[in-house]
């Protein structure tokens, strides 16, 4: 232990030097893009911005799935000429139930269900009871799978929508089974984003049923939907979707040539254009409703067939509304509504104050520890101080390398690490002191002191390490950032103490060969 | 400067008979912890936004804030039971509201917008410094996760000490840590610092720090158990504490010095954290000496020695 090869020496110094290099970009305002240097990310609490925790409405996904399946079953049974009664789905039970026309058809119905596409039938368990009822239950796994797909898809759409607003450096991540975390640095009023994300933006084109007049008793297959700009007015919209907004290829805000109002122009893909053309050709003179999230935006009368695959939506928009609607249509519809569960906004000035306060605390705390070590441990304390300085640099370097996010609690974690970092040095120094008191010569005292302190150092650090790893795994938000900095701090502390400062002590001993230790 | 140390924290050859005070130490600690538990139930912790749910809006008005006017605006917007307080400077306003019970996600969203508008209406040119809204369901989840993190940490620490030392050490350590934790919670109740996620981090740090301190003393006890076969356990523990006293105090001092500036200049959001830390350092250090080591005395001496020998 008392011999340090030059190779080892070089390695330790090289590590510190690399650390210093990795640390440097943090002091530049904008590191050159040519060099892959990385900076520590500042958390929203330090730079200001908005944090939104959103939840995907899993119920809607299940409801939609049950709806689609009911339709499929209906069609299958009709095509096979099998009778059914009273088909209905239950959301809380995740089931679809229907009654057979006659018990004799039971086998034929079950066979027909089994022959439905695999992709559909794999999601359900089919059972029949004694009362001629067939029950289809959505399986737990299928629901999880659907929800998971919905989250992935929602994240993609949320990203597209936010990117389109020009937000700088947004971060969109998944949390748990059904949540999305959106972080928007620099945005101190998240209202517009919240509105954008709060809209499902499912756009569909429907024909109206002009024979229906009483909103309280709509005929089958017709729903009375409110107008977007006048909810009191309700139109009888046929449930059948003539054209789906998912078939749009582009949408942009513009002006209506005729009346100068703001409008949204859109363009369909080939399939959409064909569908649009055939519907408009067959229904000239009838109103055509454009429905967005169960509200009728507009229901113009079709004057001439629209064959070019492009159209226009007008609806007394403000410029902002037109821009946002175009943006939503371009980005696509969310598979299910998103609800804001948690919102945090920190103004930029508060972030700056926090950095300043944290910086001052760090500097003063650092200085106090350095002086303490010099006063109470002399030369050995000085070596500990060098290690402490290296520790600070290495911690910053590793945080930069991982591009970890530094938060306010993270800064507190760094500060505490600095306080604890000299513990290993203190343990070694105290041991050496004891060995000197026991009458050992300097060389033996150094060696025995280090060896004996080592197991204590390992024990105390491994305990701390384990509990902070736990904290990182199970913690959320600020707790995580805190645990991360401390975990990294423990690793760098072990390195700087056991390698760097101990090496300095040994080099000093090898050069001066003192008769007694300054301890 | 780069010579001998100017000062020694603990004079060479210090021999304090800590074990004589073991009952006083344990009783004092138990009384404080029981008092803390009582405080925990009544009046209870001041839960922060993270765990209580609700809304906090911090705003900076141009010129001194007119609280009567803000209150009027809030009443006009049908916002009731708003906690309204000055926060630092006289142009700084803090508005708190509990989470609406019905339909929490959307109602909370509407509410935060209304609050912002109300304060903007009361004072032109007001800057919203911070606006947080946490739904009731999220807050209870955060609370559960926070407690889970605390519990798991305790468990991990116990298993590690059990694995590295012996169960006697693990049990003593856990009892001490629980005593430390309860006192920190009592401190939180008395000081009325808001208990939020950052405070959970503070409690965990105290846990980590305190364990660290105990492991060092235990390490020495174990070493001495192997070295001095015939020394009475009481003397042996006294000796171990004395031998590690200098280190215990020095490390406490450095951690204390590092956290002190944070308490003094850390700003509103971190000073609470730092004060709890400082309290925890004092409690953790004293419990290493007066609780954790004495508890070992109550364990069976014979088994301690046998085990120490076995693991030699």
Coordinates of N, CA and C in Angstrom, one line a residue, chain A residues 53 179 189-191 194 339-347 350 357 360-361 364-365 368-369 372 374-379 382 408-409 412 415-416 419-420 422-423 426-427 430-431 433-434 437 452 455-456 459-463 466-467 470-471 474 476 478-479 482 516-519, chain B residues 1-9 12 50 105 109 112-113 116 129-135 137-138 141-142 148-149 152-153 156-157 160 164-165 197-198 201 204-205 209 211-212 215-216 219-220 222-223 243 246-247 250-251 253-255 257-258 261-262 265-266 269-270 273 277:
Chain A
X53 N -48.0 17.2 -15.1 CA -48.1 15.8 -15.0 C -49.5 15.4 -15.6
X179 N -49.1 7.8 -17.4 CA -48.9 9.2 -17.2 C -47.8 9.7 -18.1
X189 N -46.2 30.7 -18.4 CA -47.7 30.6 -18.4 C -48.1 29.4 -19.3
X190 N -48.4 28.3 -18.7 CA -48.6 27.1 -19.5 C -50.0 26.9 -20.0
X191 N -50.8 28.0 -19.9 CA -52.2 27.9 -20.3 C -52.5 27.4 -21.7
X194 N -51.6 23.9 -22.1 CA -52.6 23.1 -21.4 C -53.8 22.9 -22.3
X339 N -55.6 14.4 -18.8 CA -56.0 15.2 -17.7 C -54.8 15.7 -17.0
X340 N -54.8 17.0 -16.7 CA -53.6 17.6 -15.9 C -53.8 17.2 -14.5
X341 N -52.9 16.4 -13.9 CA -53.0 16.0 -12.5 C -52.2 16.9 -11.6
X342 N -51.1 17.5 -12.2 CA -50.2 18.3 -11.3 C -49.6 19.3 -12.2
X343 N -49.5 20.5 -11.7 CA -48.9 21.6 -12.5 C -48.0 22.4 -11.6
X344 N -46.8 22.7 -12.1 CA -46.0 23.6 -11.3 C -45.3 24.5 -12.2
X345 N -45.4 25.8 -11.9 CA -44.8 26.8 -12.7 C -43.8 27.6 -11.8
X346 N -42.6 27.8 -12.3 CA -41.7 28.6 -11.5 C -41.2 29.7 -12.4
X347 N -41.4 30.9 -12.0 CA -41.0 32.1 -12.8 C -39.5 32.2 -12.8
X350 N -37.4 33.6 -9.8 CA -37.3 32.7 -8.6 C -36.1 31.7 -8.9
X357 N -28.7 31.7 -4.4 CA -28.7 31.3 -3.0 C -27.9 30.0 -2.8
X360 N -24.1 30.6 -3.3 CA -23.5 31.2 -2.2 C -23.3 30.2 -1.0
X361 N -24.4 29.4 -0.8 CA -24.3 28.4 0.3 C -23.2 27.4 0.0
X364 N -19.7 29.1 0.6 CA -19.4 29.4 2.0 C -19.2 28.0 2.7
X365 N -20.1 27.1 2.5 CA -20.0 25.8 3.1 C -18.6 25.1 2.8
X368 N -15.8 26.9 4.6 CA -15.8 26.5 6.1 C -15.2 25.2 6.3
X369 N -15.5 24.2 5.4 CA -15.0 22.9 5.6 C -13.5 22.9 5.4
X372 N -11.8 24.3 8.3 CA -11.8 23.4 9.4 C -10.8 22.3 9.3
X374 N -8.0 22.4 7.6 CA -6.6 22.9 7.8 C -6.3 23.1 9.3
X375 N -7.3 23.7 10.0 CA -7.0 24.0 11.4 C -6.8 22.7 12.2
X376 N -7.7 21.7 12.0 CA -7.7 20.5 12.8 C -6.8 19.4 12.4
X377 N -6.4 19.4 11.1 CA -5.6 18.3 10.6 C -4.3 18.8 9.9
X378 N -4.0 20.1 9.9 CA -2.7 20.5 9.3 C -2.5 20.0 7.9
X379 N -1.3 19.5 7.7 CA -0.9 19.1 6.4 C -1.8 18.0 5.8
X382 N -4.8 19.6 4.6 CA -4.6 20.2 3.3 C -4.8 19.2 2.1
X408 N -32.8 22.1 -7.2 CA -32.4 22.7 -5.9 C -32.1 21.7 -4.8
X409 N -32.9 20.6 -4.6 CA -32.4 19.6 -3.7 C -31.1 18.9 -4.1
X412 N -28.5 20.9 -2.7 CA -28.3 20.5 -1.3 C -27.6 19.2 -1.2
X415 N -23.9 19.8 -1.5 CA -23.4 20.5 -0.3 C -23.1 19.4 0.8
X416 N -24.1 18.6 1.0 CA -23.9 17.6 2.0 C -22.8 16.6 1.7
X419 N -19.7 18.0 2.8 CA -19.6 17.9 4.2 C -19.1 16.5 4.6
X420 N -19.7 15.5 4.0 CA -19.4 14.1 4.3 C -18.1 13.6 3.7
X422 N -15.1 14.6 3.5 CA -13.8 14.6 4.3 C -13.9 13.5 5.4
X423 N -15.0 12.9 5.6 CA -15.2 11.9 6.6 C -14.1 10.8 6.5
X426 N -10.9 12.0 7.6 CA -10.9 12.2 9.0 C -10.7 10.8 9.7
X427 N -11.4 9.8 9.2 CA -11.2 8.5 9.7 C -9.7 8.0 9.6
X430 N -7.5 10.1 12.0 CA -7.6 9.7 13.4 C -7.0 8.4 13.7
X431 N -7.1 7.5 12.8 CA -6.4 6.2 12.9 C -4.9 6.3 13.0
X433 N -3.3 8.9 13.9 CA -3.0 9.5 15.2 C -2.9 8.5 16.3
X434 N -3.9 7.6 16.3 CA -3.9 6.5 17.3 C -2.6 5.7 17.2
X437 N 0.2 7.4 18.6 CA 0.2 7.3 20.0 C 0.6 6.0 20.6
X452 N -6.6 0.0 8.6 CA -7.7 -0.1 9.6 C -8.9 0.7 9.3
X455 N -11.8 -0.6 6.3 CA -13.0 -1.4 6.4 C -14.2 -0.5 7.0
X456 N -13.8 0.4 7.9 CA -14.9 1.3 8.4 C -15.4 2.2 7.3
X459 N -17.7 0.1 5.1 CA -18.9 -0.1 5.7 C -19.9 1.1 5.7
X460 N -19.3 2.2 6.1 CA -20.2 3.4 6.3 C -20.7 3.9 4.9
X461 N -19.8 3.8 3.9 CA -20.2 4.3 2.6 C -21.2 3.4 1.9
X462 N -20.9 2.0 2.0 CA -21.9 1.1 1.4 C -23.3 1.3 1.9
X463 N -23.4 1.5 3.2 CA -24.7 1.7 3.8 C -25.4 2.9 3.2
X466 N -26.3 2.2 -0.5 CA -27.5 1.4 -0.6 C -28.8 2.2 -0.4
X467 N -28.8 3.0 0.7 CA -30.1 3.6 1.1 C -30.4 4.7 0.0
X470 N -31.8 3.1 -3.1 CA -33.3 2.8 -2.9 C -34.1 4.1 -3.1
X471 N -33.5 5.1 -2.6 CA -34.2 6.4 -2.7 C -34.4 6.8 -4.1
X474 N -37.1 4.5 -5.7 CA -38.5 4.6 -5.3 C -38.9 6.1 -5.2
X476 N -39.5 10.1 -6.2 CA -40.0 10.9 -7.4 C -39.4 12.3 -7.3
X478 N -38.0 15.7 -6.8 CA -36.9 16.3 -6.1 C -36.1 15.2 -5.3
X479 N -36.8 14.3 -4.8 CA -36.1 13.2 -4.0 C -35.1 12.5 -4.8
X482 N -32.0 14.5 -5.7 CA -31.2 14.5 -4.4 C -30.4 13.2 -4.3
X516 N 8.9 12.2 12.3 CA 7.6 12.1 12.9 C 6.5 12.7 12.0
X517 N 5.3 12.2 12.2 CA 4.2 12.7 11.4 C 3.6 14.0 12.0
X518 N 3.2 14.9 11.1 CA 2.6 16.2 11.6 C 1.1 15.9 11.9
X519 N 0.8 15.2 12.9 CA -0.6 14.9 13.1 C -1.1 15.2 14.5
Chain B
X1 N 1.4 26.7 8.1 CA 0.1 26.2 8.0 C 0.2 24.7 7.7
X2 N 1.1 24.4 6.7 CA 1.1 23.0 6.3 C 1.9 22.1 7.2
X3 N 1.8 22.4 8.5 CA 2.6 21.5 9.4 C 1.6 20.8 10.3
X4 N 1.9 20.9 11.6 CA 1.0 20.2 12.5 C -0.4 20.9 12.5
X5 N -1.4 20.2 12.9 CA -2.7 20.9 13.1 C -2.6 21.9 14.2
X6 N -3.3 23.0 14.0 CA -3.3 24.1 15.0 C -4.0 23.6 16.3
X7 N -5.1 22.9 16.1 CA -5.9 22.5 17.3 C -6.2 21.0 17.2
X8 N -6.5 20.4 18.3 CA -7.1 19.0 18.3 C -8.5 19.2 18.9
X9 N -9.4 18.5 18.3 CA -10.8 18.6 18.7 C -11.0 18.0 20.0
X12 N -5.7 14.3 23.5 CA -5.3 12.9 23.5 C -5.6 12.3 24.9
X50 N -47.2 19.2 -1.8 CA -46.9 17.9 -2.4 C -47.9 16.9 -1.8
X105 N -59.1 16.9 -10.9 CA -58.1 17.4 -11.9 C -58.6 18.7 -12.6
X109 N -57.6 22.8 -12.1 CA -57.1 23.6 -13.2 C -57.9 24.9 -13.3
X112 N -56.8 27.4 -10.5 CA -55.5 28.1 -10.5 C -55.6 29.2 -11.5
X113 N -56.3 29.1 -12.6 CA -56.5 30.2 -13.6 C -57.2 31.3 -12.9
X116 N -55.0 33.2 -10.5 CA -54.0 34.1 -11.2 C -54.7 35.3 -11.7
X129 N -44.8 34.6 -9.7 CA -43.4 34.0 -9.5 C -43.5 32.5 -9.5
X130 N -44.6 32.0 -9.0 CA -44.7 30.5 -8.9 C -46.1 30.2 -8.8
X131 N -46.5 29.1 -9.5 CA -47.9 28.7 -9.5 C -47.9 27.2 -9.5
X132 N -48.3 26.5 -8.4 CA -48.3 25.1 -8.4 C -49.7 24.6 -8.1
X133 N -50.1 23.5 -8.7 CA -51.4 22.9 -8.4 C -51.1 21.4 -8.4
X134 N -51.5 20.8 -7.3 CA -51.4 19.3 -7.2 C -52.7 18.7 -6.8
X135 N -53.2 17.8 -7.7 CA -54.5 17.1 -7.4 C -54.4 16.2 -6.2
X137 N -55.4 13.2 -5.7 CA -55.0 11.8 -5.9 C -53.5 11.7 -6.0
X138 N -52.9 12.7 -6.7 CA -51.5 12.7 -6.9 C -50.8 12.9 -5.5
X141 N -50.6 9.9 -3.4 CA -49.7 9.0 -4.0 C -48.2 9.3 -3.7
X142 N -48.0 10.7 -3.7 CA -46.6 11.1 -3.4 C -46.3 10.8 -2.0
X148 N -42.8 5.1 1.7 CA -42.2 3.9 1.2 C -40.7 4.0 1.1
X149 N -40.2 5.2 0.6 CA -38.8 5.4 0.5 C -38.1 5.4 1.8
X152 N -38.2 1.7 3.2 CA -37.3 0.8 2.5 C -35.9 1.1 2.9
X153 N -35.6 2.4 3.0 CA -34.2 2.8 3.4 C -33.9 2.2 4.8
X156 N -33.2 -1.5 4.3 CA -32.0 -1.8 3.7 C -30.8 -1.6 4.7
X157 N -30.9 -0.5 5.4 CA -29.8 -0.3 6.4 C -29.8 -1.4 7.4
X160 N -28.2 -4.5 5.9 CA -26.8 -4.4 5.6 C -26.0 -4.5 6.9
X164 N -23.2 -7.3 7.7 CA -21.8 -6.9 8.0 C -21.5 -7.1 9.4
X165 N -22.4 -6.9 10.4 CA -22.2 -7.0 11.8 C -22.9 -8.2 12.3
X197 N -41.9 16.9 -0.3 CA -41.0 15.9 -0.8 C -39.5 16.2 -0.4
X198 N -39.2 17.5 -0.4 CA -37.9 17.9 -0.1 C -37.6 17.6 1.4
X201 N -36.6 14.1 1.7 CA -35.2 14.0 1.3 C -34.3 14.3 2.5
X204 N -34.3 11.5 5.0 CA -33.5 10.4 4.5 C -32.0 10.7 4.7
X205 N -31.7 12.0 4.5 CA -30.3 12.3 4.7 C -29.9 12.1 6.1
X209 N -26.9 9.8 7.3 CA -25.9 10.4 8.1 C -25.7 9.7 9.5
X211 N -26.8 6.7 10.3 CA -26.3 5.4 10.2 C -24.8 5.3 10.0
X212 N -24.3 6.2 9.2 CA -22.9 6.4 9.0 C -22.1 6.5 10.3
X215 N -22.3 3.3 12.3 CA -21.4 2.2 11.8 C -20.0 2.4 12.2
X216 N -19.5 3.6 12.3 CA -18.1 3.8 12.7 C -17.9 3.4 14.1
X219 N -18.1 -0.4 14.4 CA -17.0 -1.0 13.8 C -15.9 -1.1 14.9
X220 N -15.7 0.0 15.6 CA -14.7 0.0 16.7 C -15.1 -1.0 17.8
X222 N -16.8 -3.7 17.6 CA -16.5 -5.1 17.1 C -15.0 -5.4 17.1
X223 N -14.2 -4.4 16.7 CA -12.8 -4.6 16.7 C -12.3 -4.9 18.1
X243 N -12.4 6.4 21.7 CA -11.5 6.3 20.6 C -12.0 6.9 19.3
X246 N -13.2 11.7 18.6 CA -12.6 12.8 17.8 C -13.2 12.8 16.4
X247 N -13.2 11.6 15.8 CA -13.8 11.5 14.4 C -15.2 11.8 14.4
X250 N -15.5 15.5 14.6 CA -15.0 16.2 13.5 C -15.9 16.1 12.3
X251 N -16.4 14.9 12.0 CA -17.3 14.7 10.8 C -18.6 15.5 11.0
X253 N -19.0 18.1 12.7 CA -18.6 19.5 12.5 C -18.6 19.9 11.0
X254 N -17.9 19.0 10.2 CA -17.8 19.4 8.8 C -19.2 19.4 8.1
X255 N -20.0 18.4 8.4 CA -21.3 18.3 7.8 C -22.2 19.5 8.3
X257 N -21.0 22.4 9.3 CA -20.5 23.6 8.6 C -21.0 23.7 7.2
X258 N -21.0 22.6 6.5 CA -21.5 22.6 5.1 C -23.0 23.0 5.0
X261 N -24.5 27.3 6.0 CA -24.8 28.4 5.1 C -26.1 28.2 4.3
X262 N -26.5 27.0 4.1 CA -27.7 26.7 3.4 C -28.9 27.1 4.2
X265 N -28.5 31.2 4.2 CA -28.7 31.9 2.9 C -29.4 31.1 1.8
X266 N -29.9 29.9 2.2 CA -30.5 29.0 1.2 C -31.8 29.5 0.6
X269 N -37.0 28.2 0.0 CA -37.3 26.8 -0.3 C -36.3 25.8 0.3
X270 N -35.1 26.2 0.6 CA -34.1 25.3 1.1 C -33.7 25.5 2.5
X273 N -35.2 22.8 4.8 CA -34.5 21.6 4.6 C -33.2 21.6 5.4
X277 N -31.9 19.4 8.7 CA -30.6 18.7 8.6 C -29.7 19.0 9.8

